[in-house]
Amino acid sequence: MLILIIILPFIGALLSKLIKRFSLHIATSITFIIFILLLFLPDIFKTNFEILGITFLWDDLSFIFATTSTFIGLLIFLYSFGYFNDEKKRVFFSFWAQIFLGSMLGVVFSDNLISIYFFWEIAGLCSYRLIGTYREKEHLIKSEKAFLITVTGAGIMFLAFAYLYSITGTFSLSEMKGLSISPIIFSSIFLGVITKSATFPLHTWLPDASVAPTPVTAFLHAAVLVKIGIYGLLRLFWKTFYIEGNIIWAIYLAIFSSLIAGFVALVEKDFKKILAYSTVSQLGFLISGILLLNDKAIKGVLIFYVAHALGKGGLFLTAGIMEKILGTKDISKMNGIIKKLPILTFGYFFSMLSVIGIPPFLGFFGKINIIISALEKEYLLISFLLIISSILTLLYLWRTFKFLFIVENVNFEFKYKRIEVMNFSVFLIGFFSFLLGIIYLIIHKGGFL
Amino acid sequence: MSIKILFFPVFLSFLFSFLNILLWKIRRRFRSFLSIFGSFLVLISCIYILFFNLSCFTQWEKLSQFFAILISTISFLCMIYSQWYIPFVNFIYDSLFFLFSGAMLGVVLSNSLISLYIFWELMTISSFFFILYENTEEAKNASIKYIIMTGTGSIFLLFGILGTNFIEKNILWKHLFFFSIFIGAGVKSGIFPLYSWLPDTYLSVPTPISAMFSGIMSKTGIYAFIKFYFTIFYPEWSTFWENLMIIIGMITLLSGVLLALIQHDIKRLLAYHSVSQIGYIFLSIATGTSIGLLGGLYHLLNHSIFKSLLFLGAGVLIKMTHSRELEDYGNFSSILPFTFLTFSIASFSISGLPPFNGFVSKWIICQALLEKGTTLSILGMIISLLGSALTLASFIKVINDSFLGVGKGQIKEKISEKSFLIITPLGFLALNCLILGIFPSLVINKIFNPILGTISTLNIKLINLISFWGYLFILIIFLIYFYSLRLTKKIKEKRVFIGGEVISRELSDFDGSHFYKTLYETEGIKEFYEIEKKGLLDSYKISEKFFNLSSRISNKIEIFMRDEIYLKGRKFILFLTEKFRTFQNGLLPRYIFWVIAGLIFIMEILVWRY
């Protein structure tokens, strides 16, 4: 049954290519089926599955990542009904996006370094094709940049995998459990991860990738690509290996990345680039949380991962709507649409609050757990810098809110009318950020620390 | 059980907030009734807690109850007033109002620090929308300023809250966490370098909400501060912070009142007075003694009463003239006698005249500072007396300009004071100003001693004595009041002849605000105003500069990484591959050469190994 979940997106991609007229319908329904399967699969089917010596497994970690990605993917597919009108673009998008999603599912369910690497590279390939959707020369250079940087990182990571194989004689993660690894191996895997997850020295491809159409960027930032890196870190260093030696430099690198991206987002004018830098900033937050290697911190990371996926999805989809109706990406030229599109405002506002980490939205519970476990480990400076990072998040996201919704411009007309579906999906995202936060609060009854 | 009953008022507020959304289509009259009834119910439930098994509550829960009753009372009065003030009250306003007051109740009634923080943020977010309510350009700018400053403050507060478990680890940690809490609570209450959001915000929101902001929202900051200062950080832990807080209190007090003196916008003036009064409260609490806390709490109670009253009174003027400028008012005492009476009572209270309540609390504050006995605290006492005098000067200006003098402004909207919606809040608050001033010993014994837990060593007799003389004083006040009413009904106008020249309005009408123009030229004070004008005291502008600088540096690094490192690296690799291409030019001899060279190389290695 597990293999069905992994294979379904690839089948869907083929079907979208064949039945061009209903390509997006197929993509949406396939994603919906996967989502339902993930949620309501009976326990007997959640067994490990082996094919060609490669094992796929089901555990809580992979369940969380798969469900979140599929859900966001579903909403993005729903959204792109309003976004793409051209049949050619629809086919292109639904084909590559489904393969993208499938490779994400492949990564999260595989128990084998080889298959992780395999799906990891497929995701890189998809990102290459998707970023260059419009095939202008500049876009192609940028998509090439994304591809080159991520593939180089993955290659270095693969070297570390090979070295691990030479020690243990196996690629299976469950057999390698508890293996202690040296800081050098850690660094080379970490290098691979930070190319995918866009952390400071190797993050420049992510803001450049904002030339892609919005559903694609939403996929990159919220659902799939950058989250693969987070998953890899969690799977390898929390679930499997034990790191010997001090890795505090990596935490500082991640926080530095988070701060610098936050500061850049304060002066950037391109709305999508602001959101991209925001992603870099939040990823730094998440990575430093993971590297604390503490159960509470990991819990916080998982919660904030879900919150960020939802919230950032909502923000990007709003960016797409604004781009469509106003024909510009420059926030200083945007208008106060708080009265004309109240539903969109709600969605954006809730997503924003969730990403900033304001209670009772979901993001708050993630951030608070990460910061408190940094304090428990007596890293005062780290926790303080994490606080500064969330203050920066507050500043630049309110700045976007001001330009988008509050400042009013009289000369204002919609260039694009069919935005109901898009509005609805943004609203759903905002609503879920709120609902999940409330559910979390109710489940834990105040003792959520 | 005791914990759950504490949250009942909060729950009730949220219920009514939700109810207002559900019943969004009902008629205005019915909605007014529903909202007033709802806030009355919240008030009743807060009072009900008071009688519910009082002995099981600790001191701090009693403090919470005190704040809860204060908040629900002021909200109830402001809700009544809003129904009169806001011309088109819709469901959004009422619903937000309940959300806001419920969040404030939640802040003071929370038993855990994290739930305090959750309600704190809810309070911030819900109050944000009130600033956007009037939809003017200045309101929009103010809203962003407000949310950025208070949002940053509350994240600092969160850091302090999270750190409370770890303060014993290291003295440095303790200082840092105290600093965070100080900033978090200070931004909300508006102490010296952090109040730059406050005037803009107070004047952008609808007037009843200004009364709420100034009267109770700034008090939640004080509440949080008291709670942390007296439980987690015991007051004697650091003389450095104690002295710093006394200094900050003094500066807040003095700068607030000095800035208020030169304002001509009535709401801005009241906002700066709010800053100054917060300075009093802070000064008193900073002493850390039980009498200091008593003085702080007493003044806090008084301030929320008379400041709400002042704002509500100013609201009447604003609604009547559609203007906030003092120059547009004048001679309204004959039209609005009731507002005149209550506004003057509040003005005398805030200036600390006996027998009104401001006098009592300022007396206690001075006593606390004297008992402290350090040089700084004596200086603080002197400054607080000076502040009182300046406050009185400022309010004489307001009363003179708005209620007495010559009628200059146009009345844009005819209003009558006879409505129950306006008499109830103003009258009740004014009555309280008197009661709290005349029966201080009763108030201290019944309200504050259970909270403080100790019978304070205060010399109440002296206050009682002065308050007794106050009865007489009241009579005089009323005589003056009725006399001035009679006086202002008829104004004699005479033409002035100065050699046939036409005299300007400035020369003929001597506005109250003209008195204070000389302040600009006074040595010593002049420098302060100049510094203020340059924005050197504005923490918002200063931190904006800092953030701009950091952003620019980061942007440079970013551009360097993007353009230099990546592009140069790309070029270098292309260059290398170009060089490698010359090895493979497609000619067979070259490939054969490479094959043989490779073979020889491998042979070398093999020979060398074995």
Short mmCIF file of N, CA and C in Angstrom, two decimals, chain B residues 481-586:
data_model
loop_
_atom_site.label_atom_id
_atom_site.label_comp_id
_atom_site.label_asym_id
_atom_site.label_seq_id
_atom_site.Cartn_x
_atom_site.Cartn_y
_atom_site.Cartn_z
N TYR B 481 -17.84 76.84 40.75
CA TYR B 481 -18.47 76.25 39.56
C TYR B 481 -19.72 77.01 39.17
N PHE B 482 -20.60 77.18 40.17
CA PHE B 482 -21.86 77.83 39.81
C PHE B 482 -21.64 79.30 39.46
N TYR B 483 -20.65 79.85 40.14
CA TYR B 483 -20.34 81.24 39.84
C TYR B 483 -19.85 81.38 38.40
N SER B 484 -18.95 80.45 38.04
CA SER B 484 -18.39 80.56 36.69
C SER B 484 -19.45 80.27 35.65
N LEU B 485 -20.40 79.39 36.00
CA LEU B 485 -21.49 79.13 35.06
C LEU B 485 -22.26 80.42 34.80
N ARG B 486 -22.53 81.13 35.89
CA ARG B 486 -23.27 82.37 35.75
C ARG B 486 -22.44 83.38 34.95
N LEU B 487 -21.11 83.28 35.25
CA LEU B 487 -20.20 84.22 34.63
C LEU B 487 -20.13 84.03 33.13
N THR B 488 -20.08 82.78 32.73
CA THR B 488 -19.82 82.52 31.31
C THR B 488 -21.06 82.67 30.46
N LYS B 489 -22.22 82.80 31.13
CA LYS B 489 -23.43 82.90 30.32
C LYS B 489 -23.44 84.19 29.53
N LYS B 490 -22.90 85.23 30.15
CA LYS B 490 -22.88 86.50 29.42
C LYS B 490 -21.45 87.02 29.35
N ILE B 491 -21.08 87.31 28.15
CA ILE B 491 -19.73 87.82 27.96
C ILE B 491 -19.84 89.26 27.45
N LYS B 492 -19.14 90.12 28.17
CA LYS B 492 -19.15 91.50 27.72
C LYS B 492 -18.08 91.67 26.66
N GLU B 493 -18.47 92.20 25.52
CA GLU B 493 -17.48 92.47 24.48
C GLU B 493 -17.37 93.97 24.32
N LYS B 494 -16.16 94.40 24.35
CA LYS B 494 -15.96 95.84 24.15
C LYS B 494 -14.94 96.06 23.06
N ARG B 495 -15.16 97.04 22.30
CA ARG B 495 -14.20 97.34 21.25
C ARG B 495 -13.04 98.11 21.83
N VAL B 496 -11.86 97.79 21.34
CA VAL B 496 -10.66 98.44 21.83
C VAL B 496 -10.20 99.42 20.78
N PHE B 497 -9.96 100.59 21.21
CA PHE B 497 -9.49 101.56 20.23
C PHE B 497 -8.02 101.82 20.44
N ILE B 498 -7.21 101.50 19.44
CA ILE B 498 -5.80 101.88 19.53
C ILE B 498 -5.41 102.64 18.28
N GLY B 499 -5.89 103.80 18.24
CA GLY B 499 -5.48 104.70 17.16
C GLY B 499 -5.95 104.28 15.79
N GLY B 500 -7.10 103.59 15.74
CA GLY B 500 -7.64 103.26 14.45
C GLY B 500 -7.03 102.06 13.78
N GLU B 501 -6.02 101.44 14.40
CA GLU B 501 -5.42 100.25 13.77
C GLU B 501 -6.33 99.04 13.95
N VAL B 502 -6.25 98.15 13.03
CA VAL B 502 -6.99 96.89 13.17
C VAL B 502 -6.13 95.95 13.99
N ILE B 503 -6.70 95.40 15.06
CA ILE B 503 -5.89 94.49 15.85
C ILE B 503 -6.21 93.05 15.49
N SER B 504 -5.17 92.27 15.50
CA SER B 504 -5.33 90.87 15.10
C SER B 504 -6.02 90.10 16.22
N ARG B 505 -6.48 88.91 15.86
CA ARG B 505 -7.19 88.08 16.83
C ARG B 505 -6.26 87.65 17.95
N GLU B 506 -5.02 87.48 17.58
CA GLU B 506 -4.06 87.01 18.58
C GLU B 506 -3.90 88.00 19.72
N LEU B 507 -4.02 89.29 19.36
CA LEU B 507 -3.84 90.29 20.40
C LEU B 507 -5.10 90.45 21.24
N SER B 508 -6.24 90.34 20.59
CA SER B 508 -7.47 90.59 21.31
C SER B 508 -7.89 89.41 22.19
N ASP B 509 -7.85 88.18 21.62
CA ASP B 509 -8.21 87.01 22.41
C ASP B 509 -6.93 86.42 22.96
N PHE B 510 -6.85 86.36 24.23
CA PHE B 510 -5.64 85.80 24.80
C PHE B 510 -5.88 84.32 25.09
N ASP B 511 -5.47 83.46 24.15
CA ASP B 511 -5.70 82.03 24.31
C ASP B 511 -4.84 81.48 25.43
N GLY B 512 -5.36 80.40 25.99
CA GLY B 512 -4.57 79.75 27.04
C GLY B 512 -3.26 79.24 26.52
N SER B 513 -3.29 78.77 25.26
CA SER B 513 -2.06 78.17 24.74
C SER B 513 -0.97 79.21 24.53
N HIS B 514 -1.37 80.48 24.50
CA HIS B 514 -0.34 81.51 24.32
C HIS B 514 0.53 81.68 25.55
N PHE B 515 -0.06 81.33 26.71
CA PHE B 515 0.74 81.40 27.92
C PHE B 515 2.02 80.59 27.77
N TYR B 516 1.86 79.47 27.13
CA TYR B 516 2.94 78.49 27.17
C TYR B 516 3.88 78.62 26.01
N LYS B 517 3.63 79.64 25.18
CA LYS B 517 4.58 79.84 24.09
C LYS B 517 5.92 80.32 24.62
N THR B 518 5.87 81.00 25.76
CA THR B 518 7.12 81.47 26.35
C THR B 518 8.00 80.29 26.77
N LEU B 519 7.36 79.14 27.00
CA LEU B 519 8.13 77.98 27.42
C LEU B 519 9.19 77.62 26.39
N TYR B 520 8.85 77.86 25.13
CA TYR B 520 9.80 77.54 24.06
C TYR B 520 11.09 78.32 24.21
N GLU B 521 10.93 79.53 24.81
CA GLU B 521 12.11 80.39 24.86
C GLU B 521 12.86 80.33 26.17
N THR B 522 12.29 79.59 27.14
CA THR B 522 12.96 79.53 28.42
C THR B 522 14.24 78.71 28.32
N GLU B 523 15.30 79.23 28.92
CA GLU B 523 16.56 78.49 28.91
C GLU B 523 16.39 77.21 29.71
N GLY B 524 17.04 76.18 29.28
CA GLY B 524 16.96 74.93 30.02
C GLY B 524 15.85 74.06 29.48
N ILE B 525 14.64 74.59 29.40
CA ILE B 525 13.54 73.81 28.85
C ILE B 525 13.61 73.82 27.33
N LYS B 526 14.15 74.93 26.81
CA LYS B 526 14.23 75.08 25.36
C LYS B 526 15.04 73.94 24.73
N GLU B 527 16.13 73.62 25.40
CA GLU B 527 17.01 72.57 24.87
C GLU B 527 16.26 71.24 24.79
N PHE B 528 15.47 71.00 25.84
CA PHE B 528 14.71 69.74 25.87
C PHE B 528 13.77 69.66 24.68
N TYR B 529 13.06 70.74 24.41
CA TYR B 529 12.13 70.71 23.28
C TYR B 529 12.86 70.53 21.95
N GLU B 530 14.05 71.17 21.89
CA GLU B 530 14.80 71.03 20.63
C GLU B 530 15.24 69.60 20.40
N ILE B 531 15.72 68.99 21.50
CA ILE B 531 16.14 67.58 21.38
C ILE B 531 14.95 66.72 20.98
N GLU B 532 13.80 67.00 21.58
CA GLU B 532 12.60 66.21 21.28
C GLU B 532 12.21 66.39 19.81
N LYS B 533 12.34 67.62 19.34
CA LYS B 533 11.95 67.90 17.96
C LYS B 533 12.83 67.16 16.97
N LYS B 534 14.12 67.04 17.33
CA LYS B 534 15.04 66.34 16.45
C LYS B 534 14.79 64.83 16.45
N GLY B 535 13.98 64.38 17.39
CA GLY B 535 13.69 62.95 17.43
C GLY B 535 14.74 62.14 18.14
N LEU B 536 15.54 62.80 18.96
CA LEU B 536 16.59 62.04 19.66
C LEU B 536 16.03 61.24 20.82
N LEU B 537 14.81 61.59 21.27
CA LEU B 537 14.22 60.83 22.37
C LEU B 537 13.29 59.75 21.84
N ASP B 538 13.11 59.74 20.53
CA ASP B 538 12.14 58.82 19.94
C ASP B 538 12.82 57.48 19.69
N SER B 539 12.52 56.51 20.53
CA SER B 539 13.22 55.23 20.39
C SER B 539 12.85 54.54 19.08
N TYR B 540 11.66 54.86 18.57
CA TYR B 540 11.24 54.25 17.31
C TYR B 540 12.16 54.68 16.17
N LYS B 541 12.41 56.01 16.12
CA LYS B 541 13.24 56.51 15.04
C LYS B 541 14.66 56.00 15.17
N ILE B 542 15.16 55.98 16.41
CA ILE B 542 16.54 55.55 16.61
C ILE B 542 16.71 54.09 16.21
N SER B 543 15.75 53.26 16.64
CA SER B 543 15.91 51.85 16.29
C SER B 543 15.67 51.64 14.80
N GLU B 544 14.85 52.51 14.21
CA GLU B 544 14.65 52.43 12.76
C GLU B 544 15.99 52.66 12.05
N LYS B 545 16.74 53.65 12.56
CA LYS B 545 18.04 53.92 11.96
C LYS B 545 18.96 52.71 12.09
N PHE B 546 18.95 52.13 13.29
CA PHE B 546 19.79 50.97 13.53
C PHE B 546 19.43 49.83 12.57
N PHE B 547 18.12 49.60 12.44
CA PHE B 547 17.71 48.50 11.57
C PHE B 547 18.03 48.79 10.12
N ASN B 548 17.90 50.06 9.73
CA ASN B 548 18.24 50.40 8.36
C ASN B 548 19.70 50.13 8.08
N LEU B 549 20.55 50.51 9.05
CA LEU B 549 21.98 50.30 8.88
C LEU B 549 22.29 48.81 8.76
N SER B 550 21.74 48.02 9.68
CA SER B 550 22.02 46.58 9.64
C SER B 550 21.52 45.98 8.34
N SER B 551 20.34 46.46 7.91
CA SER B 551 19.80 45.90 6.67
C SER B 551 20.70 46.22 5.50
N ARG B 552 21.23 47.45 5.51
CA ARG B 552 22.08 47.82 4.38
C ARG B 552 23.34 46.96 4.35
N ILE B 553 23.91 46.75 5.55
CA ILE B 553 25.12 45.91 5.61
C ILE B 553 24.79 44.49 5.12
N SER B 554 23.69 43.96 5.62
CA SER B 554 23.32 42.60 5.23
C SER B 554 23.08 42.51 3.73
N ASN B 555 22.46 43.56 3.22
CA ASN B 555 22.17 43.57 1.79
C ASN B 555 23.47 43.55 0.98
N LYS B 556 24.47 44.29 1.48
CA LYS B 556 25.77 44.30 0.80
C LYS B 556 26.37 42.90 0.78
N ILE B 557 26.33 42.24 1.96
CA ILE B 557 26.87 40.88 2.03
C ILE B 557 26.13 39.98 1.06
N GLU B 558 24.82 40.15 1.05
CA GLU B 558 23.97 39.32 0.21
C GLU B 558 24.32 39.50 -1.27
N ILE B 559 24.45 40.77 -1.66
CA ILE B 559 24.76 41.04 -3.07
C ILE B 559 26.14 40.50 -3.41
N PHE B 560 27.06 40.63 -2.45
CA PHE B 560 28.40 40.09 -2.65
C PHE B 560 28.35 38.59 -2.87
N MET B 561 27.59 37.91 -2.02
CA MET B 561 27.48 36.46 -2.16
C MET B 561 26.87 36.09 -3.51
N ARG B 562 25.85 36.86 -3.89
CA ARG B 562 25.10 36.48 -5.08
C ARG B 562 25.91 36.77 -6.34
N ASP B 563 26.45 37.99 -6.42
CA ASP B 563 27.07 38.39 -7.67
C ASP B 563 28.53 37.98 -7.75
N GLU B 564 29.27 38.24 -6.66
CA GLU B 564 30.70 38.00 -6.73
C GLU B 564 31.03 36.51 -6.65
N ILE B 565 30.63 35.91 -5.51
CA ILE B 565 31.08 34.55 -5.24
C ILE B 565 30.54 33.59 -6.29
N TYR B 566 29.21 33.62 -6.48
CA TYR B 566 28.63 32.63 -7.38
C TYR B 566 29.07 32.86 -8.83
N LEU B 567 28.96 34.11 -9.28
CA LEU B 567 29.26 34.35 -10.70
C LEU B 567 30.74 34.13 -11.00
N LYS B 568 31.61 34.61 -10.05
CA LYS B 568 33.04 34.41 -10.28
C LYS B 568 33.40 32.94 -10.27
N GLY B 569 32.79 32.21 -9.31
CA GLY B 569 33.05 30.77 -9.24
C GLY B 569 32.61 30.07 -10.52
N ARG B 570 31.48 30.50 -11.03
CA ARG B 570 30.95 29.91 -12.25
C ARG B 570 31.92 30.16 -13.41
N LYS B 571 32.41 31.42 -13.46
CA LYS B 571 33.33 31.78 -14.53
C LYS B 571 34.60 30.96 -14.45
N PHE B 572 35.09 30.79 -13.21
CA PHE B 572 36.33 30.07 -12.99
C PHE B 572 36.18 28.61 -13.45
N ILE B 573 35.04 28.01 -13.11
CA ILE B 573 34.85 26.62 -13.50
C ILE B 573 34.74 26.50 -15.02
N LEU B 574 34.06 27.47 -15.63
CA LEU B 574 33.96 27.45 -17.10
C LEU B 574 35.34 27.56 -17.73
N PHE B 575 36.16 28.41 -17.12
CA PHE B 575 37.52 28.59 -17.60
C PHE B 575 38.30 27.28 -17.53
N LEU B 576 38.16 26.61 -16.39
CA LEU B 576 38.86 25.33 -16.22
C LEU B 576 38.41 24.32 -17.26
N THR B 577 37.12 24.21 -17.45
CA THR B 577 36.62 23.21 -18.41
C THR B 577 37.09 23.53 -19.82
N GLU B 578 37.19 24.83 -20.08
CA GLU B 578 37.70 25.22 -21.38
C GLU B 578 39.12 24.69 -21.58
N LYS B 579 39.92 24.79 -20.50
CA LYS B 579 41.31 24.31 -20.56
C LYS B 579 41.34 22.80 -20.77
N PHE B 580 40.43 22.09 -20.04
CA PHE B 580 40.42 20.64 -20.16
C PHE B 580 40.03 20.20 -21.55
N ARG B 581 39.26 21.04 -22.22
CA ARG B 581 38.80 20.65 -23.55
C ARG B 581 39.96 20.47 -24.51
N THR B 582 41.05 21.21 -24.30
CA THR B 582 42.18 21.09 -25.22
C THR B 582 42.81 19.70 -25.15
N PHE B 583 42.58 18.98 -24.05
CA PHE B 583 43.10 17.61 -23.97
C PHE B 583 42.35 16.67 -24.90
N GLN B 584 41.12 17.04 -25.20
CA GLN B 584 40.30 16.12 -26.00
C GLN B 584 39.88 16.85 -27.27
N ASN B 585 40.71 16.82 -28.26
CA ASN B 585 40.38 17.58 -29.46
C ASN B 585 39.82 16.72 -30.58
N GLY B 586 39.52 15.44 -30.26
CA GLY B 586 38.86 14.60 -31.26
C GLY B 586 39.81 13.91 -32.22
#
